Short mmCIF file of C-alpha atoms in Angstrom, two decimals:
data_model
loop_
_atom_site.label_atom_id
_atom_site.label_comp_id
_atom_site.label_asym_id
_atom_site.label_seq_id
_atom_site.Cartn_x
_atom_site.Cartn_y
_atom_site.Cartn_z
CA MET A 936 85.60 78.12 115.51
CA HIS A 937 88.07 77.73 113.14
CA LYS A 938 91.41 78.69 114.53
CA THR A 939 93.88 80.37 112.02
CA PRO A 940 97.68 78.84 112.34
CA LEU A 941 98.82 82.19 114.31
CA ASP A 942 96.45 81.73 116.83
CA ALA A 943 99.01 81.27 119.68
CA THR A 944 100.98 84.41 118.01
CA HIS A 945 99.12 86.68 118.81
CA ARG A 946 97.47 85.21 122.06
CA ALA A 947 101.00 86.03 122.81
CA LEU A 948 101.55 89.29 120.98
CA GLY A 949 98.29 90.06 123.90
CA ALA A 950 96.36 90.26 120.72
CA ARG A 951 91.76 91.16 121.26
CA MET A 952 90.63 88.09 119.97
CA ILE A 953 86.74 88.16 118.82
CA PRO A 954 84.92 85.49 116.20
CA PHE A 955 84.32 86.67 113.23
CA ALA A 956 82.40 84.74 110.38
CA GLY A 957 83.74 81.54 112.54
CA TRP A 958 86.71 82.19 112.91
CA GLU A 959 88.16 84.00 116.41
CA MET A 960 90.59 86.98 114.84
CA PRO A 961 92.71 89.08 116.06
CA VAL A 962 90.08 92.04 116.24
CA GLN A 963 93.58 94.30 118.29
CA TYR A 964 97.20 94.52 119.47
CA ALA A 965 97.95 97.95 120.78
CA GLY A 966 95.36 99.34 119.17
CA ILE A 967 93.61 99.96 116.58
CA VAL A 968 94.24 104.07 115.63
CA GLU A 969 98.11 103.16 116.51
CA GLU A 970 98.11 100.48 113.62
CA HIS A 971 96.67 102.18 111.47
CA ARG A 972 98.90 104.78 111.66
CA ALA A 973 101.95 102.11 111.13
CA VAL A 974 100.44 101.33 107.59
CA ARG A 975 100.07 104.10 107.05
CA THR A 976 102.86 105.16 106.92
CA ALA A 977 105.26 102.27 107.72
CA ALA A 978 103.77 99.02 107.63
CA GLY A 979 101.64 97.01 109.70
CA LEU A 980 101.44 92.87 109.51
CA PHE A 981 98.06 91.07 108.86
CA ASP A 982 96.94 87.39 109.80
CA LEU A 983 94.41 87.08 106.72
CA SER A 984 93.81 83.47 107.15
CA HIS A 985 90.59 83.23 107.72
CA MET A 986 89.99 84.30 103.70
CA GLY A 987 88.88 81.45 101.58
CA GLU A 988 91.75 80.15 99.05
CA LEU A 989 88.96 78.28 95.35
CA TRP A 990 91.28 76.77 93.54
CA VAL A 991 90.12 76.96 89.14
CA ARG A 992 91.92 73.84 87.23
CA GLY A 993 91.53 72.78 84.11
CA PRO A 994 91.93 73.30 80.17
CA GLY A 995 88.31 75.21 80.42
CA ALA A 996 89.58 77.56 83.76
CA ALA A 997 89.38 80.21 82.61
CA SER A 998 85.47 79.72 79.68
CA ALA A 999 83.86 77.92 83.54
CA LEU A 1000 84.83 81.27 85.44
CA ASP A 1001 83.71 83.63 82.41
CA HIS A 1002 80.46 81.98 82.72
CA ALA A 1003 80.73 82.06 87.51
CA LEU A 1004 81.63 85.36 87.42
CA VAL A 1005 80.14 89.17 86.46
CA THR A 1006 84.51 90.20 85.55
CA ALA A 1007 86.06 88.63 82.18
CA PRO A 1008 88.35 86.06 83.52
CA SER A 1009 89.87 84.58 80.78
CA ARG A 1010 91.34 88.22 79.41
CA LEU A 1011 93.51 88.37 82.39
CA LYS A 1012 97.68 87.36 81.67
CA PRO A 1013 99.08 84.58 83.69
CA GLY A 1014 100.96 86.36 86.59
CA ARG A 1015 97.57 88.85 86.31
CA ALA A 1016 94.78 89.96 89.31
CA HIS A 1017 91.23 91.71 89.22
CA TYR A 1018 88.57 92.54 91.09
CA ALA A 1019 85.22 90.92 90.53
CA MET A 1020 82.22 89.00 92.11
CA ILE A 1021 79.65 86.65 91.33
CA CYS A 1022 76.78 87.43 91.57
CA ALA A 1023 73.06 86.04 92.04
CA ALA A 1024 70.45 85.22 88.56
CA ASP A 1025 69.10 88.60 90.12
CA GLY A 1026 72.09 90.94 89.53
CA SER A 1027 72.60 90.61 93.29
CA VAL A 1028 76.15 90.47 94.37
CA ILE A 1029 77.47 86.39 96.06
CA ASP A 1030 80.65 88.02 97.02
CA ASP A 1031 82.92 90.11 96.35
CA LEU A 1032 86.61 88.57 95.39
CA ILE A 1033 89.40 88.80 94.29
CA VAL A 1034 90.93 86.08 90.50
CA TYR A 1035 93.94 85.69 90.42
CA ARG A 1036 95.70 83.57 87.00
CA ILE A 1037 98.40 81.76 88.85
CA ALA A 1038 98.77 79.75 85.16
CA ASP A 1039 96.49 79.28 81.29
CA GLU A 1040 95.58 76.54 83.21
CA GLU A 1041 95.08 77.68 87.03
CA PHE A 1042 93.54 80.38 88.75
CA LEU A 1043 93.12 81.25 91.78
CA VAL A 1044 89.69 82.86 93.18
CA VAL A 1045 90.30 84.93 97.13
CA ALA A 1046 86.83 85.19 98.72
CA ASN A 1047 85.67 86.27 102.76
CA ALA A 1048 85.31 83.91 105.13
CA SER A 1049 82.03 84.95 105.62
CA ASN A 1050 81.17 83.58 102.23
CA ARG A 1051 83.80 81.32 101.22
CA GLU A 1052 81.16 78.27 102.18
CA ALA A 1053 78.16 79.74 99.65
CA VAL A 1054 81.39 79.97 97.37
CA ALA A 1055 82.61 77.57 96.95
CA ALA A 1056 79.24 76.26 96.06
CA GLU A 1057 78.38 78.05 93.71
CA LEU A 1058 81.47 77.99 91.62
CA GLY A 1059 80.72 74.28 92.36
CA GLU A 1060 77.37 74.42 90.46
CA ARG A 1061 78.56 76.02 87.68
CA LEU A 1062 81.28 74.84 87.13
CA THR A 1063 79.45 71.57 85.46
CA GLY A 1064 79.93 70.82 82.05
CA HIS A 1065 82.84 72.63 81.73
CA ALA A 1066 86.75 70.64 81.79
CA ALA A 1067 86.63 72.82 84.91
CA ALA A 1068 88.01 71.46 88.22
CA LEU A 1069 87.21 73.35 91.82
CA ASP A 1070 89.32 72.88 95.61
CA ASP A 1071 88.41 74.79 98.67
CA ALA A 1072 92.24 75.30 99.77
CA SER A 1073 91.13 77.52 102.33
CA LEU A 1074 92.12 75.46 104.91
CA ARG A 1075 95.56 74.34 104.47
CA THR A 1076 96.40 78.39 102.85
CA ALA A 1077 97.61 80.58 105.13
CA LEU A 1078 97.89 84.73 103.96
CA VAL A 1079 99.92 87.62 105.90
CA ALA A 1080 99.18 90.69 104.15
CA ILE A 1081 102.35 93.83 104.76
CA GLN A 1082 100.97 96.49 104.27
CA GLY A 1083 102.21 100.82 104.28
CA PRO A 1084 104.81 102.32 102.61
CA ARG A 1085 107.38 100.82 103.92
CA SER A 1086 105.97 96.96 102.93
CA ARG A 1087 108.52 96.65 99.66
CA GLU A 1088 111.47 97.34 101.03
CA LEU A 1089 110.62 95.04 104.20
CA LEU A 1090 109.37 92.07 102.72
CA GLN A 1091 112.15 92.27 99.65
CA ALA A 1092 114.76 91.11 102.60
CA HIS A 1093 112.99 87.61 102.91
CA CYS A 1094 111.82 86.61 98.83
CA SER A 1095 114.31 85.05 97.16
CA VAL A 1096 112.36 87.18 94.41
CA ASP A 1097 112.81 91.27 93.04
CA LEU A 1098 109.47 92.71 94.25
CA GLU A 1099 110.08 96.22 92.01
CA PRO A 1100 108.93 94.44 89.34
CA LEU A 1101 105.78 93.65 90.21
CA LYS A 1102 103.29 96.03 89.25
CA TYR A 1103 99.45 96.41 91.57
CA TYR A 1104 97.39 93.61 91.36
CA GLY A 1105 99.99 91.40 90.08
CA ILE A 1106 100.93 88.09 91.65
CA LEU A 1107 104.03 85.58 91.04
CA SER A 1108 105.72 82.37 92.92
CA ALA A 1109 109.09 82.96 94.89
CA GLU A 1110 110.35 81.83 98.10
CA VAL A 1111 109.50 83.42 101.95
CA CYS A 1112 112.18 82.74 104.45
CA LYS A 1113 112.70 80.33 102.45
CA ARG A 1114 109.62 78.93 101.89
CA PRO A 1115 107.62 78.92 99.43
CA ALA A 1116 104.54 81.60 98.29
CA LEU A 1117 102.55 82.91 96.19
CA VAL A 1118 103.37 86.79 96.95
CA ALA A 1119 100.77 89.47 95.51
CA ARG A 1120 100.78 93.05 95.12
CA THR A 1121 97.17 93.40 96.91
CA GLY A 1122 95.50 95.00 99.56
CA TYR A 1123 93.29 95.85 101.55
CA THR A 1124 93.73 100.04 102.97
CA GLY A 1125 94.87 102.17 100.73
CA GLU A 1126 98.28 101.74 100.80
CA ASP A 1127 101.24 100.09 99.28
CA GLY A 1128 101.08 96.37 99.91
CA PHE A 1129 101.43 92.60 99.10
CA GLU A 1130 99.53 89.45 99.83
CA ILE A 1131 101.38 85.54 101.30
CA TYR A 1132 100.18 82.55 100.13
CA LEU A 1133 101.63 80.33 101.57
CA ALA A 1134 101.34 76.84 103.66
CA TRP A 1135 99.43 76.64 106.68
CA ASP A 1136 102.13 75.85 108.99
CA ASP A 1137 105.01 77.77 107.61
CA ALA A 1138 102.49 80.14 108.92
CA GLU A 1139 104.45 81.26 111.98
CA ARG A 1140 107.77 81.15 110.73
CA ILE A 1141 107.06 83.54 108.26
CA TRP A 1142 105.20 85.95 110.89
CA ASN A 1143 108.02 85.56 113.55
CA HIS A 1144 109.81 86.77 110.63
CA LEU A 1145 108.94 89.40 108.78
CA LEU A 1146 107.83 90.41 112.20
CA LYS A 1147 111.44 90.64 113.77
CA GLU A 1148 113.02 91.91 111.74
CA GLY A 1149 110.85 94.54 110.06
CA SER A 1150 109.99 96.28 113.81
CA ALA A 1151 112.85 98.58 113.88
CA ALA A 1152 111.78 99.68 110.43
CA GLY A 1153 108.12 100.40 112.42
CA LEU A 1154 106.17 97.30 111.46
CA ILE A 1155 103.55 95.62 114.12
CA PRO A 1156 100.73 93.83 113.58
CA CYS A 1157 97.41 94.83 112.67
CA GLY A 1158 93.98 93.40 113.06
CA LEU A 1159 90.79 93.35 111.61
CA GLY A 1160 89.43 96.94 113.76
CA ALA A 1161 92.79 98.77 111.64
CA ARG A 1162 91.40 97.23 108.64
CA ASP A 1163 88.65 97.99 108.81
CA THR A 1164 89.72 101.75 109.63
CA LEU A 1165 92.03 101.82 106.15
CA ARG A 1166 89.40 99.99 103.58
CA LEU A 1167 86.62 102.77 104.64
CA GLU A 1168 89.42 105.01 104.27
CA ALA A 1169 90.46 103.34 101.27
CA GLY A 1170 86.79 103.37 100.14
CA MET A 1171 86.51 99.30 99.22
CA PRO A 1172 83.01 97.73 99.73
CA LEU A 1173 83.24 95.59 102.72
CA TYR A 1174 80.49 92.40 102.20
CA GLY A 1175 77.57 92.74 104.31
CA GLN A 1176 78.33 95.72 104.24
CA GLU A 1177 78.06 97.56 101.60
CA LEU A 1178 77.56 94.13 99.25
CA ASP A 1179 74.22 91.46 99.71
CA ARG A 1180 71.55 89.55 97.68
CA GLU A 1181 70.10 93.15 98.00
CA THR A 1182 72.34 95.11 96.23
CA THR A 1183 73.43 95.18 92.52
CA PRO A 1184 77.00 95.92 91.67
CA PHE A 1185 76.22 98.56 90.43
CA GLU A 1186 74.05 100.44 92.91
CA ALA A 1187 77.55 99.56 94.70
CA GLY A 1188 79.22 102.13 91.89
CA LEU A 1189 81.16 99.26 90.95
CA GLY A 1190 79.78 99.45 88.01
CA ARG A 1191 83.54 98.81 85.86
CA VAL A 1192 83.71 95.83 87.78
CA VAL A 1193 80.65 93.81 85.45
CA LYS A 1194 82.19 93.39 82.20
CA LEU A 1195 77.98 92.97 79.52
CA ASP A 1196 80.94 93.06 76.65
CA LYS A 1197 82.70 89.90 77.41
CA PRO A 1198 80.68 87.90 74.26
CA ASN A 1199 79.26 84.55 76.62
CA ASP A 1200 76.19 84.58 79.46
CA PHE A 1201 77.02 84.41 82.33
CA THR A 1202 75.07 83.98 85.80
CA GLY A 1203 73.49 87.31 86.22
CA ARG A 1204 73.95 89.18 82.61
CA SER A 1205 70.20 89.78 81.94
CA ALA A 1206 69.36 91.82 85.49
CA LEU A 1207 73.49 93.66 85.64
CA GLU A 1208 72.09 94.71 81.65
CA ARG A 1209 69.12 96.33 83.00
CA ALA A 1210 70.59 97.43 86.16
CA ALA A 1211 73.56 99.26 84.16
CA THR A 1212 71.09 101.82 83.22
CA GLY A 1213 68.69 103.50 86.16
CA ALA A 1214 70.65 102.36 90.73
CA ALA A 1215 67.41 102.58 92.72
CA LYS A 1216 70.08 103.51 95.68
CA GLN A 1217 73.89 104.38 94.85
CA LEU A 1218 76.81 104.85 97.52
CA VAL A 1219 78.11 107.82 98.35
CA GLY A 1220 80.42 108.77 101.34
CA LEU A 1221 79.84 111.22 103.88
CA ARG A 1222 81.61 113.84 106.05
CA ILE A 1223 80.85 113.56 109.40
CA THR A 1224 80.19 117.94 109.76
CA GLY A 1225 77.77 118.12 112.81
CA ARG A 1226 78.34 115.77 116.19
CA GLY A 1227 78.57 112.20 116.52
CA ILE A 1228 80.02 109.12 114.77
CA ALA A 1229 77.34 107.79 112.08
CA ARG A 1230 77.70 104.14 112.74
CA THR A 1231 76.20 101.01 110.72
CA GLY A 1232 72.75 101.15 109.69
CA TYR A 1233 72.16 104.89 111.25
CA PRO A 1234 69.34 106.07 109.44
CA VAL A 1235 69.81 109.04 106.77
CA TYR A 1236 67.89 111.94 105.81
CA LEU A 1237 67.28 116.04 103.98
CA PRO A 1238 68.01 118.13 106.26
CA ALA A 1239 65.09 118.45 108.34
CA ALA A 1240 62.59 115.73 106.63
CA ALA A 1241 61.36 113.63 109.25
CA GLU A 1242 61.44 110.07 107.15
CA ALA A 1243 64.67 108.59 105.71
CA VAL A 1244 65.51 108.25 102.65
CA GLY A 1245 69.32 105.74 103.50
CA ARG A 1246 70.66 103.91 105.58
CA VAL A 1247 74.40 104.62 106.90
CA THR A 1248 76.62 101.06 105.62
CA SER A 1249 79.74 101.73 107.72
CA GLY A 1250 80.96 104.76 109.95
CA THR A 1251 83.84 105.53 111.94
CA SER A 1252 86.26 108.70 113.23
CA SER A 1253 88.55 109.36 110.62
CA PRO A 1254 92.17 108.45 112.28
CA SER A 1255 94.05 109.68 108.60
CA LEU A 1256 91.16 113.33 108.12
CA GLY A 1257 90.29 113.11 112.20
CA HIS A 1258 87.14 113.35 111.26
CA ALA A 1259 84.19 111.28 110.95
CA ILE A 1260 83.07 109.25 107.44
CA ALA A 1261 80.69 107.09 106.50
CA MET A 1262 79.73 105.36 103.49
CA ALA A 1263 75.69 105.93 103.05
CA TYR A 1264 73.26 104.17 100.11
CA VAL A 1265 70.91 106.99 98.96
CA PRO A 1266 68.97 107.33 96.48
CA PRO A 1267 71.03 108.67 93.44
CA GLU A 1268 69.04 112.01 92.64
CA HIS A 1269 70.50 113.13 96.92
CA ALA A 1270 73.70 111.42 96.00
CA VAL A 1271 75.73 114.56 93.57
CA GLU A 1272 78.67 115.27 95.50
CA GLY A 1273 78.41 118.46 97.72
CA THR A 1274 74.36 117.31 98.70
CA ALA A 1275 73.15 118.10 102.60
CA LEU A 1276 72.24 115.29 104.33
CA GLU A 1277 71.21 114.57 108.03
CA VAL A 1278 72.10 111.18 110.15
CA GLY A 1279 69.92 110.63 112.56
CA ILE A 1280 72.57 109.14 114.80
CA ARG A 1281 70.70 108.03 118.98
CA ASN A 1282 67.86 111.61 119.73
CA ASP A 1283 70.27 113.63 117.29
CA ARG A 1284 71.34 115.20 113.94
CA ALA A 1285 74.30 115.55 112.97
CA ALA A 1286 74.99 117.56 109.79
CA ALA A 1287 76.06 115.37 106.87
CA VAL A 1288 77.89 116.96 103.55
CA VAL A 1289 78.11 114.10 100.27
CA VAL A 1290 82.11 114.17 99.46
CA PRO A 1291 83.93 111.74 96.45
CA LEU A 1292 85.36 108.18 97.37
CA PRO A 1293 88.38 108.19 98.24
CA PHE A 1294 88.37 109.37 101.79
CA TYR A 1295 91.94 109.00 101.94
CA ARG A 1296 94.71 108.53 98.83
CA ARG A 1297 97.78 108.01 99.87
CA PRO A 1298 100.63 110.31 98.30
CA SER A 1299 101.73 109.19 94.91
CA MET B 848 95.63 98.87 136.08
CA SER B 849 94.80 100.86 139.34
CA TYR B 850 91.39 100.51 141.04
CA PRO B 851 91.77 103.24 143.67
CA ASP B 852 90.79 101.98 147.21
CA GLU B 853 88.24 106.00 148.13
CA LEU B 854 86.40 105.27 144.79
CA LYS B 855 83.47 103.16 144.66
CA TYR B 856 82.96 101.14 141.94
CA SER B 857 80.21 99.68 139.43
CA ASN B 858 79.12 96.28 138.57
CA GLU B 859 79.64 98.30 134.64
CA HIS B 860 82.54 99.35 135.30
CA GLU B 861 82.07 103.49 136.62
CA TRP B 862 83.40 105.13 139.39
CA ILE B 863 82.52 107.32 141.39
CA ARG B 864 84.33 109.92 144.44
CA VAL B 865 81.66 111.25 146.51
CA GLU B 866 82.41 114.45 148.61
CA GLY B 867 79.35 115.46 150.83
CA LYS B 868 76.59 115.02 148.06
CA ILE B 869 78.12 115.31 145.21
CA GLY B 870 79.33 112.23 143.56
CA THR B 871 82.05 112.59 140.62
CA VAL B 872 81.55 110.04 138.26
CA GLY B 873 83.79 107.75 135.67
CA ILE B 874 84.73 105.00 133.46
CA THR B 875 88.13 102.16 135.42
CA ALA B 876 91.08 101.78 134.02
CA PHE B 877 89.57 98.35 132.40
CA ALA B 878 86.36 100.30 130.66
CA ALA B 879 88.92 101.87 129.06
CA GLU B 880 91.43 99.96 128.27
CA GLN B 881 88.21 97.85 126.83
CA VAL B 882 86.97 100.68 125.18
CA GLY B 883 90.02 100.96 122.42
CA ASP B 884 90.70 104.64 121.31
CA ILE B 885 88.31 106.84 123.04
CA VAL B 886 87.20 109.51 120.16
CA PHE B 887 83.95 110.44 121.23
CA VAL B 888 81.58 111.52 124.21
CA GLU B 889 78.45 112.43 124.41
CA LEU B 890 77.58 113.27 127.98
CA PRO B 891 74.56 114.95 129.53
CA SER B 892 73.30 118.18 130.43
CA VAL B 893 73.55 120.25 133.16
CA GLY B 894 70.37 119.89 134.96
CA ASP B 895 69.86 116.54 134.03
CA THR B 896 68.12 113.39 135.99
CA LEU B 897 70.71 110.33 135.81
CA THR B 898 69.31 107.33 136.97
CA ALA B 899 70.71 104.34 138.79
CA THR B 900 71.89 101.85 137.05
CA GLN B 901 69.99 103.56 133.37
CA ALA B 902 72.14 104.11 130.66
CA PHE B 903 73.94 108.57 130.84
CA GLY B 904 75.52 109.07 127.94
CA VAL B 905 77.27 106.87 125.66
CA ILE B 906 81.19 106.41 124.29
CA GLU B 907 82.43 105.71 121.54
CA SER B 908 86.48 104.05 120.67
CA VAL B 909 87.25 103.91 116.58
CA LYS B 910 85.35 101.31 115.93
CA ALA B 911 82.01 100.76 118.21
CA VAL B 912 79.89 102.90 120.81
CA SER B 913 79.52 101.83 124.00
CA GLU B 914 76.56 103.00 126.29
CA LEU B 915 77.30 104.70 130.38
CA PHE B 916 75.44 103.72 133.40
CA ALA B 917 74.95 105.88 136.20
CA PRO B 918 76.34 104.30 139.46
CA VAL B 919 74.05 105.84 140.63
CA SER B 920 70.48 108.67 140.76
CA GLY B 921 71.35 112.57 140.90
CA THR B 922 71.12 115.81 138.96
CA VAL B 923 74.76 116.96 136.85
CA VAL B 924 75.41 118.99 138.43
CA GLU B 925 78.77 119.94 135.79
CA VAL B 926 79.93 118.31 132.95
CA ASN B 927 83.78 117.78 132.28
CA ASP B 928 83.93 120.38 129.30
CA ILE B 929 87.45 119.12 127.80
CA LEU B 930 86.17 115.42 126.22
CA GLY B 931 84.53 117.63 123.58
CA ASP B 932 87.81 118.15 122.11
CA ALA B 933 90.10 115.52 124.19
CA PRO B 934 88.19 112.45 124.50
CA GLU B 935 91.56 110.20 124.93
CA THR B 936 91.61 111.70 128.33
CA ILE B 937 89.08 109.41 129.41
CA ALA B 938 91.17 106.72 129.20
CA SER B 939 95.02 108.45 129.58
CA GLU B 940 93.60 109.79 133.26
CA PRO B 941 90.28 107.77 133.94
CA TYR B 942 90.44 109.05 137.42
CA GLY B 943 91.62 112.20 137.31
CA ASP B 944 91.11 114.78 134.62
CA GLY B 945 89.46 112.48 132.23
CA TRP B 946 86.26 111.96 134.78
CA LEU B 947 82.54 112.31 133.00
CA VAL B 948 79.39 114.01 134.97
CA LYS B 949 78.49 115.17 138.90
CA VAL B 950 75.91 115.14 140.50
CA GLU B 951 73.85 115.69 142.85
CA LEU B 952 72.97 112.25 144.55
CA SER B 953 69.55 112.54 146.03
CA ASP B 954 69.95 108.31 147.67
CA PRO B 955 73.21 107.96 149.29
CA SER B 956 72.50 105.24 150.53
CA GLU B 957 73.10 104.17 146.64
CA VAL B 958 76.83 104.56 147.49
CA ASP B 959 76.36 101.58 149.74
CA ALA B 960 75.14 98.90 147.25
CA LEU B 961 78.92 99.59 145.44
CA MET B 962 81.66 98.42 145.08
CA ASP B 963 85.25 99.15 146.48
CA SER B 964 88.23 98.68 144.80
CA GLY B 965 89.12 95.53 145.97
CA ALA B 966 85.61 92.99 144.87
CA TYR B 967 85.74 95.52 141.64
CA GLU B 968 89.50 93.94 140.87
CA GLU B 969 87.76 90.54 142.29
CA MET B 970 84.85 91.29 140.06
CA ILE B 971 87.41 92.27 136.88
CA ASP B 972 89.63 88.89 137.39
CA ALA B 973 86.82 86.31 137.53
CA ALA B 974 85.58 87.19 134.09
#
């Protein structure tokens, strides 16, 4: 089991640690709801050092990634990023990724911890024949995220570069607490926020510094539990739940990510061209209006029908909305907003209605 | 965390307070803390039968579903109705207003097999 560089720090903060994707990770400190609310109203600090950081460098890096991924990283300007996926030849999703262009010939591809090895192996293979090299820096790169409406002012106090001009999905080099870092305006919470990539051994200093100086403003450490409820409210997919090797980006409502207009061939292209014309299932948001909480794997029915038509991929009691929410796959004809459905919860059926995603949008 | 002396405890972290033939059942402060923010509880109805060690309901946090296991056998005579709107009471007052159900014991000798507070605390410390 891997440990992040902040393992001892989490334990000293009283975190409950759980195994996650081969790592010992904090699931909660003060409690999921309190941490969730801190991110919605002030700021939260997350250790995401388990994520995979894969560097792709070389004169052919941009064109190699255009060939390897469903997006067109060659269209990114240095200092910009986009959400991407690496798909198999059958169009299913191997992983969802963030691709940052750091320089003309240098990209940082961030993969889920659970898929790091699969993505590294697949990318390595797809880079063959291109003038590009892969460097898996995951086990020497720490990642600390600060998320929430107060994150910019809290990070700015310790950052050598003005963060105001840094746009959503932008990235820049800076010193954070006098240590070199890459600061990206990205996140997985539905709030403004930053992800800070730094050297493994600098994580503890930066974490402790940010937390100590930010606590008066409401900054608290947050675990994977709050990360999950935050991303679910924001309608963001989690690999293994909404995305997997049985699902295409189009079914997940993420067809816009697939750049079928790019000129070159890429892995999965022909399958994805077919998938674009009609999906077998569609991801929907559900508001549970009946009693109970829909959870991963629970069956979804048409009202009073005996046979399930779909299944829940993620569900929780929404801390921001005060009622149960879920994401589920259903046939496209039952995916229309306002459709009445039922979720099987143990021996009962709870009424549900299809609602637009995201469930929560931050006040602008 | 406290474990009142007048209660008996099961190894599934339920407590029972016996008064005559009636036992009041709840979950321990330890269990409530483990579950985390309690947002939903599903309990049996009055008249339902509980069987010792068998699941009789569920308690849910934001994160997960946990089953409730009956410490004794009996018939449900009262259900704590306030938990429908205020399930968090289970964590804030686990031995008071956060009780779950009252049962008429079908075999009072089952209570003798449960732990006293000292034995329960030892079990938790050993875990």
